[in-house]
mmCIF file of C-alpha atoms in Angstrom:
data_model
loop_
_atom_site.group_PDB
_atom_site.id
_atom_site.type_symbol
_atom_site.label_atom_id
_atom_site.label_comp_id
_atom_site.label_asym_id
_atom_site.label_seq_id
_atom_site.Cartn_x
_atom_site.Cartn_y
_atom_site.Cartn_z
ATOM 1 C CA MET B 1 57.647 25.660 44.526
ATOM 2 C CA SER B 2 54.843 23.187 45.043
ATOM 3 C CA SER B 3 51.238 24.110 44.406
ATOM 4 C CA GLU B 4 50.470 23.897 48.128
ATOM 5 C CA ALA B 5 53.130 26.452 48.912
ATOM 6 C CA LEU B 6 51.757 28.763 46.223
ATOM 7 C CA PHE B 7 48.288 28.360 47.620
ATOM 8 C CA ALA B 8 49.540 29.098 51.129
ATOM 9 C CA LEU B 9 51.366 32.169 49.844
ATOM 10 C CA PHE B 10 48.252 33.416 48.107
ATOM 11 C CA PHE B 11 46.131 32.706 51.139
ATOM 12 C CA ASN B 12 48.484 34.532 53.469
ATOM 13 C CA LEU B 13 49.354 37.505 51.302
ATOM 14 C CA GLY B 14 46.808 37.613 48.505
ATOM 15 C CA PHE B 15 43.700 37.574 50.637
ATOM 16 C CA PRO B 16 44.612 40.542 52.860
ATOM 17 C CA LEU B 17 45.786 42.433 49.782
ATOM 18 C CA LEU B 18 42.505 41.743 47.996
ATOM 19 C CA LEU B 19 40.601 42.854 51.089
ATOM 20 C CA LEU B 20 42.600 46.079 51.222
ATOM 21 C CA LEU B 21 42.027 46.849 47.541
ATOM 22 C CA GLY B 22 38.373 45.865 47.639
ATOM 23 C CA THR B 23 37.542 47.907 50.717
ATOM 24 C CA TYR B 24 39.502 50.856 49.319
ATOM 25 C CA ALA B 25 37.414 50.861 46.132
ATOM 26 C CA ILE B 26 34.039 50.430 47.838
ATOM 27 C CA GLY B 27 34.898 52.722 50.746
ATOM 28 C CA THR B 28 36.011 55.542 48.456
ATOM 29 C CA ALA B 29 32.874 55.190 46.340
ATOM 30 C CA ILE B 30 30.651 55.386 49.442
ATOM 31 C CA GLU B 31 32.589 58.404 50.688
ATOM 32 C CA ARG B 32 32.255 60.280 47.378
ATOM 33 C CA LYS B 33 28.539 59.522 47.227
ATOM 34 C CA HIS B 34 28.096 60.818 50.755
ATOM 35 C CA PHE B 35 29.979 64.051 49.999
ATOM 36 C CA ARG B 36 27.826 64.663 46.911
ATOM 37 C CA ASP B 37 24.694 64.053 48.967
ATOM 38 C CA LEU B 38 25.937 66.411 51.691
ATOM 39 C CA LEU B 39 26.625 69.212 49.201
ATOM 40 C CA GLN B 40 23.148 68.919 47.710
ATOM 41 C CA ARG B 41 21.383 68.937 51.046
ATOM 42 C CA GLU B 42 23.566 71.751 52.396
ATOM 43 C CA ALA B 43 22.709 73.925 49.419
ATOM 44 C CA LYS B 44 19.024 73.702 50.402
ATOM 45 C CA VAL B 45 19.542 74.887 53.974
ATOM 46 C CA ARG B 46 22.264 77.461 53.386
ATOM 47 C CA GLN B 47 19.959 80.353 54.339
ATOM 48 C CA PHE B 48 19.011 78.830 57.685
ATOM 49 C CA PRO B 49 20.733 80.595 60.596
ATOM 50 C CA LEU B 50 22.704 78.448 63.018
ATOM 51 C CA LEU B 51 24.185 80.418 65.890
ATOM 52 C CA THR B 52 26.565 79.450 68.649
ATOM 53 C CA PHE B 53 25.384 82.260 70.941
ATOM 54 C CA GLN B 54 23.992 81.366 74.340
ATOM 55 C CA SER B 55 21.344 84.069 74.112
ATOM 56 C CA LEU B 56 19.439 85.798 71.360
ATOM 57 C CA PRO B 57 20.915 88.728 69.454
ATOM 58 C CA ALA B 58 19.555 91.959 70.995
ATOM 59 C CA ASN B 59 16.964 92.804 68.359
ATOM 60 C CA TRP B 60 15.482 89.323 68.069
ATOM 61 C CA GLN B 61 12.228 88.355 69.731
ATOM 62 C CA ALA B 62 11.378 84.694 70.105
ATOM 63 C CA ASN B 63 8.021 83.206 70.978
ATOM 64 C CA SER B 64 8.810 79.531 71.268
ATOM 65 C CA ALA B 65 11.801 77.305 71.743
ATOM 66 C CA ALA B 66 12.675 73.624 71.878
ATOM 67 C CA MET B 67 15.648 71.332 71.682
ATOM 68 C CA VAL B 68 16.674 69.991 68.281
ATOM 69 C CA THR B 69 19.222 67.240 67.800
ATOM 70 C CA GLY B 70 20.912 65.360 65.004
ATOM 71 C CA SER B 71 23.272 62.453 65.327
ATOM 72 C CA VAL B 72 25.084 59.926 63.207
ATOM 73 C CA VAL B 73 27.495 57.014 63.610
ATOM 74 C CA ILE B 74 29.999 56.642 60.791
ATOM 75 C CA SER B 75 32.994 54.403 60.268
ATOM 76 C CA ILE B 76 35.707 54.303 57.634
ATOM 77 C CA ASP B 77 36.850 51.403 55.537
ATOM 78 C CA TYR B 78 39.441 48.795 56.358
ATOM 79 C CA PHE B 79 42.025 50.243 53.959
ATOM 80 C CA LYS B 80 41.943 53.725 55.463
ATOM 81 C CA ARG B 81 42.129 52.286 58.973
ATOM 82 C CA PHE B 82 45.128 50.262 57.899
ATOM 83 C CA VAL B 83 46.847 53.371 56.507
ATOM 84 C CA ALA B 84 46.073 55.228 59.740
ATOM 85 C CA THR B 85 47.628 52.420 61.767
ATOM 86 C CA LEU B 86 50.808 52.679 59.677
ATOM 87 C CA ARG B 87 50.796 56.452 60.048
ATOM 88 C CA SER B 88 50.522 56.256 63.805
ATOM 89 C CA ILE B 89 53.924 54.553 63.923
ATOM 90 C CA PHE B 90 55.670 57.639 62.535
ATOM 91 C CA GLY B 91 53.204 60.235 63.691
ATOM 92 C CA GLY B 92 51.979 63.210 61.735
ATOM 93 C CA ARG B 93 48.820 64.117 59.980
ATOM 94 C CA ILE B 94 46.432 61.229 59.364
ATOM 95 C CA LYS B 95 44.753 62.343 56.167
ATOM 96 C CA THR B 96 42.498 59.305 55.877
ATOM 97 C CA TYR B 97 40.672 60.144 59.107
ATOM 98 C CA GLU B 98 39.931 63.769 58.233
ATOM 99 C CA PRO B 99 37.114 63.089 55.733
ATOM 100 C CA LEU B 100 35.484 60.720 58.245
ATOM 101 C CA LEU B 101 35.148 63.375 60.922
ATOM 102 C CA ASP B 102 34.179 66.013 58.373
ATOM 103 C CA ARG B 103 31.411 63.817 56.957
ATOM 104 C CA ALA B 104 30.107 62.868 60.366
ATOM 105 C CA ARG B 105 30.026 66.454 61.621
ATOM 106 C CA ARG B 106 28.340 67.836 58.528
ATOM 107 C CA GLU B 107 25.780 65.023 58.530
ATOM 108 C CA ALA B 108 24.917 65.582 62.211
ATOM 109 C CA VAL B 109 24.548 69.354 61.742
ATOM 110 C CA LEU B 110 22.420 68.788 58.623
ATOM 111 C CA ARG B 111 20.109 66.389 60.435
ATOM 112 C CA MET B 112 19.690 68.907 63.227
ATOM 113 C CA THR B 113 18.950 71.680 60.719
ATOM 114 C CA GLU B 114 16.466 69.498 58.856
ATOM 115 C CA GLU B 115 14.696 68.678 62.126
ATOM 116 C CA ALA B 116 14.505 72.382 62.995
ATOM 117 C CA LEU B 117 13.066 73.190 59.567
ATOM 118 C CA GLN B 118 10.549 70.383 59.868
ATOM 119 C CA MET B 119 9.421 71.709 63.242
ATOM 120 C CA GLY B 120 8.945 75.150 61.726
ATOM 121 C CA PHE B 121 11.757 76.969 63.510
ATOM 122 C CA ASP B 122 13.431 80.075 62.111
ATOM 123 C CA ALA B 123 16.860 79.586 63.648
ATOM 124 C CA VAL B 124 18.875 77.411 66.006
ATOM 125 C CA ILE B 125 20.848 79.052 68.789
ATOM 126 C CA ASN B 126 23.574 77.694 71.041
ATOM 127 C CA VAL B 127 24.584 75.006 68.557
ATOM 128 C CA ARG B 128 26.975 72.474 70.058
ATOM 129 C CA VAL B 129 28.707 69.566 68.374
ATOM 130 C CA GLU B 130 30.006 66.645 70.395
ATOM 131 C CA THR B 131 32.116 63.723 69.285
ATOM 132 C CA SER B 132 32.329 60.402 71.017
ATOM 133 C CA ARG B 133 34.316 57.405 70.005
ATOM 134 C CA LEU B 134 31.896 54.527 69.970
ATOM 135 C CA ALA B 135 34.433 51.759 70.203
ATOM 136 C CA SER B 136 38.117 51.628 69.564
ATOM 137 C CA ALA B 137 39.662 49.714 66.725
ATOM 138 C CA ARG B 138 41.999 46.971 67.707
ATOM 139 C CA ARG B 139 45.627 47.402 66.803
ATOM 140 C CA ASP B 140 45.310 45.189 63.726
ATOM 141 C CA GLY B 141 42.659 47.490 62.276
ATOM 142 C CA LYS B 142 39.767 45.146 63.010
ATOM 143 C CA GLY B 143 36.901 45.865 65.369
ATOM 144 C CA THR B 144 34.520 48.758 65.069
ATOM 145 C CA ALA B 145 36.037 52.183 64.729
ATOM 146 C CA GLY B 146 32.957 54.326 64.447
ATOM 147 C CA VAL B 147 32.618 57.856 65.709
ATOM 148 C CA GLU B 148 29.367 59.257 66.901
ATOM 149 C CA MET B 149 28.703 62.881 66.169
ATOM 150 C CA LEU B 150 25.924 64.662 67.988
ATOM 151 C CA ALA B 151 24.773 68.169 67.097
ATOM 152 C CA PHE B 152 22.219 69.903 69.268
ATOM 153 C CA GLY B 153 20.831 73.336 69.882
ATOM 154 C CA THR B 154 17.755 75.294 70.792
ATOM 155 C CA GLY B 155 15.401 75.877 67.895
ATOM 156 C CA ILE B 156 13.491 79.153 68.079
ATOM 157 C CA LYS B 157 10.501 80.685 66.373
ATOM 158 C CA LEU B 158 10.868 84.390 65.853
ATOM 159 C CA LEU B 159 8.191 86.871 66.694
ATOM 160 C CA ARG B 160 7.693 88.952 63.587
ATOM 161 C CA PRO B 161 6.164 92.414 63.818
ATOM 162 C CA GLU B 162 3.855 91.709 60.861
ATOM 163 C CA SER B 163 2.495 88.466 62.303
ATOM 164 C CA SER B 164 1.566 89.785 65.755
ATOM 165 C CA MET I 1 2.789 74.579 76.233
ATOM 166 C CA SER I 2 4.964 71.950 74.662
ATOM 167 C CA VAL I 3 6.856 72.380 71.439
ATOM 168 C CA GLY I 4 8.391 69.423 69.681
ATOM 169 C CA LYS I 5 8.790 65.828 70.748
ATOM 170 C CA TYR I 6 8.619 66.174 74.522
ATOM 171 C CA SER I 7 5.812 67.204 76.844
ATOM 172 C CA ILE I 8 7.747 70.122 78.359
ATOM 173 C CA ILE I 9 10.062 72.792 76.965
ATOM 174 C CA LEU I 10 13.700 71.779 76.662
ATOM 175 C CA THR I 11 16.493 74.188 75.785
ATOM 176 C CA ASN I 12 20.265 74.133 75.995
ATOM 177 C CA THR I 13 20.426 77.856 76.648
ATOM 178 C CA GLU I 14 20.317 79.397 80.108
ATOM 179 C CA THR I 15 16.874 80.842 79.527
ATOM 180 C CA VAL I 16 13.823 79.961 77.515
ATOM 181 C CA PRO I 17 13.800 82.506 74.670
ATOM 182 C CA GLY I 18 10.615 84.525 74.761
ATOM 183 C CA ARG I 19 9.638 83.492 78.300
ATOM 184 C CA THR I 20 10.662 84.374 81.824
ATOM 185 C CA ILE I 21 11.716 81.884 84.451
ATOM 186 C CA VAL I 22 9.687 82.284 87.641
ATOM 187 C CA GLU I 23 10.947 79.406 89.764
ATOM 188 C CA PHE I 24 13.962 77.065 89.950
ATOM 189 C CA TYR I 25 13.652 73.462 91.119
ATOM 190 C CA GLY I 26 17.216 72.233 90.651
ATOM 191 C CA LEU I 27 18.837 69.409 88.776
ATOM 192 C CA ALA I 28 16.811 66.929 86.730
ATOM 193 C CA THR I 29 18.604 63.871 85.398
ATOM 194 C CA GLY I 30 17.840 60.825 83.329
ATOM 195 C CA ASN I 31 20.030 57.966 82.222
ATOM 196 C CA THR I 32 19.958 54.699 80.367
ATOM 197 C CA VAL I 33 22.529 51.979 79.761
ATOM 198 C CA ARG I 34 22.238 50.136 76.492
ATOM 199 C CA ALA I 35 24.135 47.249 75.009
ATOM 200 C CA LYS I 36 24.465 46.491 71.343
ATOM 201 C CA HIS I 37 22.361 43.755 69.892
ATOM 202 C CA ILE I 38 24.396 40.870 68.487
ATOM 203 C CA GLY I 39 22.668 40.878 65.093
ATOM 204 C CA ARG I 40 23.303 44.568 64.709
ATOM 205 C CA ASP I 41 26.862 44.049 65.804
ATOM 206 C CA ILE I 42 27.510 41.519 63.038
ATOM 207 C CA MET I 43 25.970 43.827 60.444
ATOM 208 C CA ALA I 44 27.959 46.749 61.784
ATOM 209 C CA GLY I 45 31.099 44.623 61.641
ATOM 210 C CA LEU I 46 30.518 43.977 57.944
ATOM 211 C CA LYS I 47 29.658 47.602 57.270
ATOM 212 C CA ASN I 48 32.780 48.567 59.131
ATOM 213 C CA LEU I 49 34.922 46.951 56.419
ATOM 214 C CA VAL I 50 33.702 49.306 53.708
ATOM 215 C CA GLY I 51 32.898 52.303 55.859
ATOM 216 C CA GLY I 52 29.836 54.495 55.853
ATOM 217 C CA GLU I 53 27.003 55.110 58.249
ATOM 218 C CA LEU I 54 26.334 52.358 60.776
ATOM 219 C CA THR I 55 22.563 52.806 60.707
ATOM 220 C CA GLY I 56 21.916 50.254 63.456
ATOM 221 C CA TYR I 57 24.135 52.141 65.867
ATOM 222 C CA SER I 58 22.777 55.528 64.826
ATOM 223 C CA GLU I 59 19.248 54.386 65.654
ATOM 224 C CA LEU I 60 20.300 52.680 68.855
ATOM 225 C CA LEU I 61 21.939 55.842 70.147
ATOM 226 C CA GLN I 62 19.031 58.039 69.065
ATOM 227 C CA ASP I 63 16.530 55.784 70.862
ATOM 228 C CA SER I 64 18.687 55.629 73.965
ATOM 229 C CA ARG I 65 19.190 59.367 74.077
ATOM 230 C CA ARG I 66 15.465 59.840 73.714
ATOM 231 C CA GLU I 67 14.808 57.480 76.584
ATOM 232 C CA ALA I 68 17.308 59.257 78.846
ATOM 233 C CA THR I 69 15.665 62.566 77.935
ATOM 234 C CA GLU I 70 12.192 61.201 78.672
ATOM 235 C CA ARG I 71 13.318 60.049 82.117
ATOM 236 C CA MET I 72 14.739 63.494 82.783
ATOM 237 C CA VAL I 73 11.453 65.038 81.637
ATOM 238 C CA GLU I 74 9.485 62.764 84.008
ATOM 239 C CA GLN I 75 11.694 63.761 86.897
ATOM 240 C CA ALA I 76 11.348 67.451 86.085
ATOM 241 C CA LYS I 77 7.565 67.114 85.858
ATOM 242 C CA SER I 78 7.397 65.365 89.219
ATOM 243 C CA MET I 79 9.150 68.401 90.722
ATOM 244 C CA GLY I 80 6.491 70.641 89.235
ATOM 245 C CA ALA I 81 8.599 72.074 86.438
ATOM 246 C CA ASN I 82 7.341 72.932 82.977
ATOM 247 C CA ALA I 83 10.734 73.417 81.342
ATOM 248 C CA VAL I 84 14.313 72.195 81.560
ATOM 249 C CA VAL I 85 16.989 74.728 80.696
ATOM 250 C CA ASN I 86 20.731 74.457 80.026
ATOM 251 C CA MET I 87 20.356 70.831 79.123
ATOM 252 C CA ARG I 88 23.440 68.702 78.459
ATOM 253 C CA PHE I 89 24.105 65.225 77.130
ATOM 254 C CA ALA I 90 26.902 62.926 78.223
ATOM 255 C CA THR I 91 27.996 59.540 76.920
ATOM 256 C CA SER I 92 30.274 57.108 78.671
ATOM 257 C CA SER I 93 31.129 53.538 77.881
ATOM 258 C CA VAL I 94 30.720 51.376 80.961
ATOM 259 C CA ALA I 95 31.716 48.010 79.524
ATOM 260 C CA GLN I 96 32.733 46.503 76.213
ATOM 261 C CA GLY I 97 29.804 47.039 73.887
ATOM 262 C CA ALA I 98 27.649 48.970 76.353
ATOM 263 C CA ALA I 99 27.196 52.684 76.749
ATOM 264 C CA GLU I 100 25.532 54.953 79.244
ATOM 265 C CA LEU I 101 23.644 57.925 77.954
ATOM 266 C CA PHE I 102 22.947 60.665 80.401
ATOM 267 C CA ALA I 103 20.795 63.757 80.038
ATOM 268 C CA TYR I 104 20.655 66.503 82.635
ATOM 269 C CA GLY I 105 19.524 70.047 83.072
ATOM 270 C CA THR I 106 17.947 72.553 85.413
ATOM 271 C CA ALA I 107 14.232 72.132 86.030
ATOM 272 C CA VAL I 108 12.405 75.458 86.052
ATOM 273 C CA ARG I 109 8.939 76.935 85.834
ATOM 274 C CA VAL I 110 8.350 79.496 83.111
ATOM 275 C CA GLU I 111 5.433 81.794 82.522
#
């Protein structure tokens, strides 16, 4: 085999392979870092009540309310998108996409909670989480494949008997 | 009167907790259509290879949603409302690389 043919072989096979391996390594590192960060921040707000009720529980008295939101756009790496594309041929569970949605949802809810805390609210009621696909990936796995996660709810300040 | 980032009360519940609704004015809406900025798009394209948060897009959507909400607030105020209840957000992509953000709710007057 001539050196040109070897070069062509490397260029056609080696480069995509390197890209897959490289993005897998970096992507996984970013994902792990994000999960660690999420766990730390979640531990701080664990006591904060988030409710999906439309109205207040019967014995609660609120004196002010306002909308709180949190949103994030997250995408996954090239390798995981590639695996997902392969998976979609045979069908079944796409494991590589699950952490993406999990991360995005937890991040959005955390941002909403942090905003509520910053505004001095005691709880958030009627919490809703919405997902929208920002843009679709092309069949070859290129193009943006981000999801946008939006969490919103009504932050409330409780009327406490001792403070009134 | 106002709590938070906007000049009137916004909630996504059917009432304003702790207050009573005295008058209904009907639907208040606000929308905005935004396209991605090419520089951001290139950065996002690179970021998309390794995954992670696309900060440019996160900010773009936050700003756009805020603008849609502000337009809804203006409309509600022009009707004489001091709150918008049962507020909803909607997103739809109108063209390649452009999205419409829509905010709507019921304009009301609370005590």
